[in-house]
Amino acid sequence: NAGVMQNPRHLVRRRGQEARLRCSPMKGHSHVYWYRQLPEEGLKFMVYLQKENIIDESGMPKERFSAEFPKEGPSILRIQQVVRGDSAAYFCASSRAGGSYEQYFGPGTRLTVT
Amino acid sequence: EDQVTQSPEALRLQEGESSSLNCSYTVSGLRGLFWYRQDPGKGPEFLFTLYSAGEEKEKERLKATLTKKESFLHITAPKPEDSATYLCAVFKAAGNKLTFGGGTRVLVKP
């Protein structure tokens, strides 16, 4: 299966803990995007990365959230000191470079903060 | 500010009853529009990309069209397996981020 992979699929954290969400893009894709879907709300853009570069982080909360896409390995979305309002589904998407904008989504990570 | 609005929010259809979903947008510098299908508990599944007014794309019972202000997703003779939430999203010439509408939940009853 050459689709976008995300893990874990479900993550439970207590308030104040850290959450790490991983995303491996589709084979041949070098652009990664993170989106968040809050309960009863639509998908919202968070951040757009290429290998070792953050291209657009205009949708990222200013504090506690960070993202990276290292030269080797998956992209990681990190949430420090989680709060109940962080409970949501986090989706990763990937696309090819070079002008093709079609973004393919992974199955998502459902984060629950207790 | 860019806005994407989908209507109706929910649609109940009988099997075989064709209908259309609407996605209207206010975006400066539109580069294109995507349609996705999302099943409960899953990620959005890519359906179509439309780049210019007048363009049409078809896939099985689905047909997407684009004008300068809106896009339509027509579902012809739907089947129960077409039940899902259908999302539209726009992207601009500057930057690759998608702006999504709120979605239309479609339920097709046998």
Short mmCIF file of C-alpha atoms in Angstrom, two decimals:
data_model
loop_
_atom_site.label_atom_id
_atom_site.label_comp_id
_atom_site.label_asym_id
_atom_site.label_seq_id
_atom_site.Cartn_x
_atom_site.Cartn_y
_atom_site.Cartn_z
CA ASN A 1 0.00 0.00 0.00
CA ALA A 2 1.68 3.20 -1.21
CA GLY A 3 -0.80 5.54 0.47
CA VAL A 4 -0.15 8.17 3.12
CA MET A 5 0.48 6.50 6.46
CA GLN A 6 -0.18 7.97 9.86
CA ASN A 7 0.47 6.59 13.30
CA PRO A 8 -0.79 6.12 15.80
CA ARG A 9 -4.39 5.96 14.62
CA HIS A 10 -5.65 6.73 18.12
CA LEU A 11 -3.80 8.52 20.87
CA VAL A 12 -4.95 9.25 24.40
CA ARG A 13 -3.04 11.78 26.48
CA ARG A 14 -3.65 13.37 29.83
CA ARG A 15 -3.63 17.12 30.16
CA GLY A 16 -0.06 18.42 30.27
CA GLN A 17 1.50 15.50 28.41
CA GLU A 18 3.10 15.63 24.98
CA ALA A 19 1.59 14.17 21.81
CA ARG A 20 3.67 13.11 18.80
CA LEU A 21 1.91 12.33 15.55
CA ARG A 22 3.74 10.77 12.63
CA CYS A 23 3.12 10.91 8.91
CA SER A 24 4.85 9.11 6.06
CA PRO A 25 3.94 10.59 2.66
CA MET A 26 3.02 8.62 -0.42
CA LYS A 27 5.90 7.21 -2.41
CA GLY A 28 7.25 9.89 -4.71
CA HIS A 29 5.73 12.76 -2.72
CA SER A 30 7.96 15.34 -1.08
CA HIS A 31 5.40 17.85 0.21
CA VAL A 32 3.53 17.26 3.46
CA TYR A 33 0.58 19.12 4.95
CA TRP A 34 -1.11 18.85 8.34
CA TYR A 35 -4.80 19.62 8.88
CA ARG A 36 -6.95 19.49 11.99
CA GLN A 37 -10.62 18.56 12.21
CA LEU A 38 -12.21 19.61 15.47
CA PRO A 39 -15.47 17.95 16.52
CA GLU A 40 -18.36 19.33 14.45
CA GLU A 41 -16.00 21.61 12.52
CA GLY A 42 -14.41 21.50 9.09
CA LEU A 43 -10.85 20.68 8.16
CA LYS A 44 -8.42 23.52 8.91
CA PHE A 45 -4.93 23.90 7.47
CA MET A 46 -2.11 23.94 10.00
CA VAL A 47 1.27 23.68 8.28
CA TYR A 48 2.97 22.88 4.97
CA LEU A 49 6.44 21.34 4.89
CA GLN A 50 9.01 20.14 2.43
CA LYS A 51 12.06 18.13 3.40
CA GLU A 52 13.87 20.05 6.18
CA ASN A 53 11.83 23.20 5.51
CA ILE A 54 8.65 24.73 6.88
CA ILE A 55 7.03 26.51 3.95
CA ASP A 56 3.81 27.84 5.50
CA GLU A 57 2.83 27.59 9.16
CA SER A 58 0.13 30.23 9.08
CA GLY A 59 -2.46 27.82 10.54
CA MET A 60 -0.39 26.61 13.48
CA PRO A 61 -1.30 27.80 16.96
CA LYS A 62 1.46 30.11 18.18
CA GLU A 63 2.28 28.08 21.26
CA ARG A 64 2.79 24.38 22.06
CA PHE A 65 2.57 23.18 18.44
CA SER A 66 5.52 22.40 16.19
CA ALA A 67 6.14 20.37 13.05
CA GLU A 68 9.11 18.97 11.23
CA PHE A 69 9.89 16.92 8.15
CA PRO A 70 13.47 15.70 8.45
CA LYS A 71 15.70 14.57 5.63
CA GLU A 72 15.14 10.98 6.74
CA GLY A 73 12.02 9.61 8.34
CA PRO A 74 8.44 10.71 8.74
CA SER A 75 7.00 14.15 9.33
CA ILE A 76 6.13 14.76 12.97
CA LEU A 77 3.51 17.04 14.47
CA ARG A 78 4.31 17.68 18.11
CA ILE A 79 1.91 19.10 20.67
CA GLN A 80 3.37 19.99 24.03
CA GLN A 81 1.38 20.28 27.26
CA VAL A 82 -1.86 19.14 25.65
CA VAL A 83 -5.18 20.61 26.76
CA ARG A 84 -8.73 19.28 26.28
CA GLY A 85 -9.26 21.68 23.36
CA ASP A 86 -6.54 19.84 21.41
CA SER A 87 -8.80 16.78 21.13
CA ALA A 88 -9.42 16.40 17.41
CA ALA A 89 -8.60 14.36 14.34
CA TYR A 90 -5.28 15.32 12.81
CA PHE A 91 -4.82 14.52 9.15
CA CYS A 92 -1.68 14.50 7.09
CA ALA A 93 -1.71 14.93 3.32
CA SER A 94 1.04 14.72 0.75
CA SER A 95 1.60 15.87 -2.80
CA ARG A 96 4.22 15.72 -5.48
CA ALA A 97 6.60 18.56 -6.13
CA GLY A 98 6.71 20.47 -9.38
CA GLY A 99 3.28 22.01 -9.73
CA SER A 100 0.88 19.12 -9.16
CA TYR A 101 -1.28 20.27 -6.30
CA GLU A 102 -3.41 17.18 -5.70
CA GLN A 103 -3.20 16.35 -2.02
CA TYR A 104 -3.82 12.82 -0.82
CA PHE A 105 -4.82 12.29 2.78
CA GLY A 106 -3.91 9.70 5.34
CA PRO A 107 -6.39 7.99 7.68
CA GLY A 108 -5.77 10.48 10.47
CA THR A 109 -4.77 10.33 14.13
CA ARG A 110 -7.56 10.80 16.62
CA LEU A 111 -6.21 12.54 19.69
CA THR A 112 -8.19 12.43 22.90
CA VAL A 113 -7.06 14.52 25.84
CA THR A 114 -8.42 13.42 29.20
CA GLU B 1 -10.89 36.65 3.70
CA ASP B 2 -11.31 33.46 1.67
CA GLN B 3 -14.62 31.71 2.20
CA VAL B 4 -15.95 28.36 1.05
CA THR B 5 -19.59 27.48 1.73
CA GLN B 6 -21.25 24.16 1.00
CA SER B 7 -24.96 23.53 0.79
CA PRO B 8 -27.03 21.81 1.85
CA GLU B 9 -25.41 20.70 5.11
CA ALA B 10 -27.21 17.37 4.90
CA LEU B 11 -29.05 15.53 2.13
CA ARG B 12 -31.24 12.46 2.40
CA LEU B 13 -31.90 10.67 -0.89
CA GLN B 14 -33.69 7.57 -1.97
CA GLU B 15 -31.62 5.16 -3.99
CA GLY B 16 -31.79 6.31 -7.61
CA GLU B 17 -32.84 9.87 -6.75
CA SER B 18 -30.33 12.16 -8.45
CA SER B 19 -29.28 15.42 -6.81
CA SER B 20 -26.63 18.15 -6.74
CA LEU B 21 -24.37 19.52 -4.03
CA ASN B 22 -23.19 23.12 -4.13
CA CYS B 23 -19.86 24.66 -3.20
CA SER B 24 -19.69 28.45 -3.46
CA TYR B 25 -16.47 30.34 -2.88
CA THR B 26 -15.05 33.80 -2.45
CA VAL B 27 -11.34 33.52 -3.12
CA SER B 28 -8.85 35.91 -4.63
CA GLY B 29 -6.37 34.29 -6.96
CA LEU B 30 -8.09 30.90 -7.21
CA ARG B 31 -5.83 28.24 -8.68
CA GLY B 32 -8.22 25.32 -8.48
CA LEU B 33 -10.88 23.41 -6.57
CA PHE B 34 -10.84 19.88 -5.14
CA TRP B 35 -13.68 17.54 -4.28
CA TYR B 36 -13.17 14.86 -1.64
CA ARG B 37 -15.31 12.14 -0.13
CA GLN B 38 -14.96 11.37 3.58
CA ASP B 39 -16.40 8.32 5.32
CA PRO B 40 -16.86 8.32 9.11
CA GLY B 41 -13.58 7.76 10.93
CA LYS B 42 -11.49 7.97 7.76
CA GLY B 43 -9.42 10.50 5.89
CA PRO B 44 -10.71 12.45 2.88
CA GLU B 45 -10.52 10.49 -0.35
CA PHE B 46 -9.58 12.50 -3.43
CA LEU B 47 -12.23 12.66 -6.15
CA PHE B 48 -11.62 15.53 -8.60
CA THR B 49 -9.58 18.61 -9.35
CA LEU B 50 -11.09 21.44 -11.39
CA TYR B 51 -8.94 24.29 -12.64
CA SER B 52 -11.01 26.55 -14.85
CA ALA B 53 -14.59 27.71 -15.33
CA GLY B 54 -16.50 25.41 -17.63
CA GLU B 55 -14.42 22.38 -16.75
CA GLU B 56 -16.21 19.10 -15.97
CA LYS B 57 -14.93 15.82 -14.53
CA GLU B 58 -16.78 12.52 -14.15
CA LYS B 59 -16.23 9.38 -12.13
CA GLU B 60 -18.87 6.66 -12.01
CA ARG B 61 -22.06 8.30 -10.70
CA LEU B 62 -20.34 11.59 -9.82
CA LYS B 63 -19.85 14.63 -12.03
CA ALA B 64 -18.18 17.84 -10.92
CA THR B 65 -18.51 21.20 -12.66
CA LEU B 66 -16.94 24.59 -12.04
CA THR B 67 -18.04 28.18 -12.66
CA LYS B 68 -16.35 31.40 -11.61
CA LYS B 69 -18.23 31.48 -8.31
CA GLU B 70 -19.22 27.92 -7.49
CA SER B 71 -18.85 24.25 -8.14
CA PHE B 72 -21.47 21.53 -8.29
CA LEU B 73 -21.18 17.85 -7.56
CA HIS B 74 -23.95 15.93 -9.29
CA ILE B 75 -24.80 12.47 -8.04
CA THR B 76 -26.69 10.49 -10.66
CA ALA B 77 -28.86 7.55 -9.55
CA PRO B 78 -27.07 7.24 -6.20
CA LYS B 79 -26.62 3.96 -4.37
CA PRO B 80 -26.37 3.42 -0.60
CA GLU B 81 -22.58 3.13 -0.92
CA ASP B 82 -22.50 6.77 -2.06
CA SER B 83 -23.44 7.78 1.49
CA ALA B 84 -20.61 9.92 2.84
CA THR B 85 -19.62 13.50 3.55
CA TYR B 86 -18.52 15.35 0.44
CA LEU B 87 -16.00 18.12 0.90
CA CYS B 88 -14.86 20.83 -1.44
CA ALA B 89 -11.63 22.76 -1.00
CA VAL B 90 -9.98 25.62 -2.86
CA PHE B 91 -6.35 26.43 -3.33
CA LYS B 92 -4.77 29.65 -4.46
CA ALA B 93 -2.02 30.55 -6.83
CA ALA B 94 0.14 31.59 -3.90
CA GLY B 95 0.81 28.71 -1.55
CA ASN B 96 -0.44 25.15 -1.47
CA LYS B 97 -2.79 25.16 1.51
CA LEU B 98 -6.37 24.07 1.03
CA THR B 99 -9.37 25.97 2.42
CA PHE B 100 -12.25 23.57 3.03
CA GLY B 101 -15.98 24.05 3.12
CA GLY B 102 -18.02 22.54 5.92
CA GLY B 103 -19.11 19.56 3.85
CA THR B 104 -22.42 18.02 2.80
CA ARG B 105 -23.48 14.81 4.56
CA VAL B 106 -25.25 12.59 2.07
CA LEU B 107 -27.37 9.62 3.14
CA VAL B 108 -28.75 7.36 0.43
CA LYS B 109 -31.49 5.01 1.58
CA PRO B 110 -32.25 1.78 -0.25
#
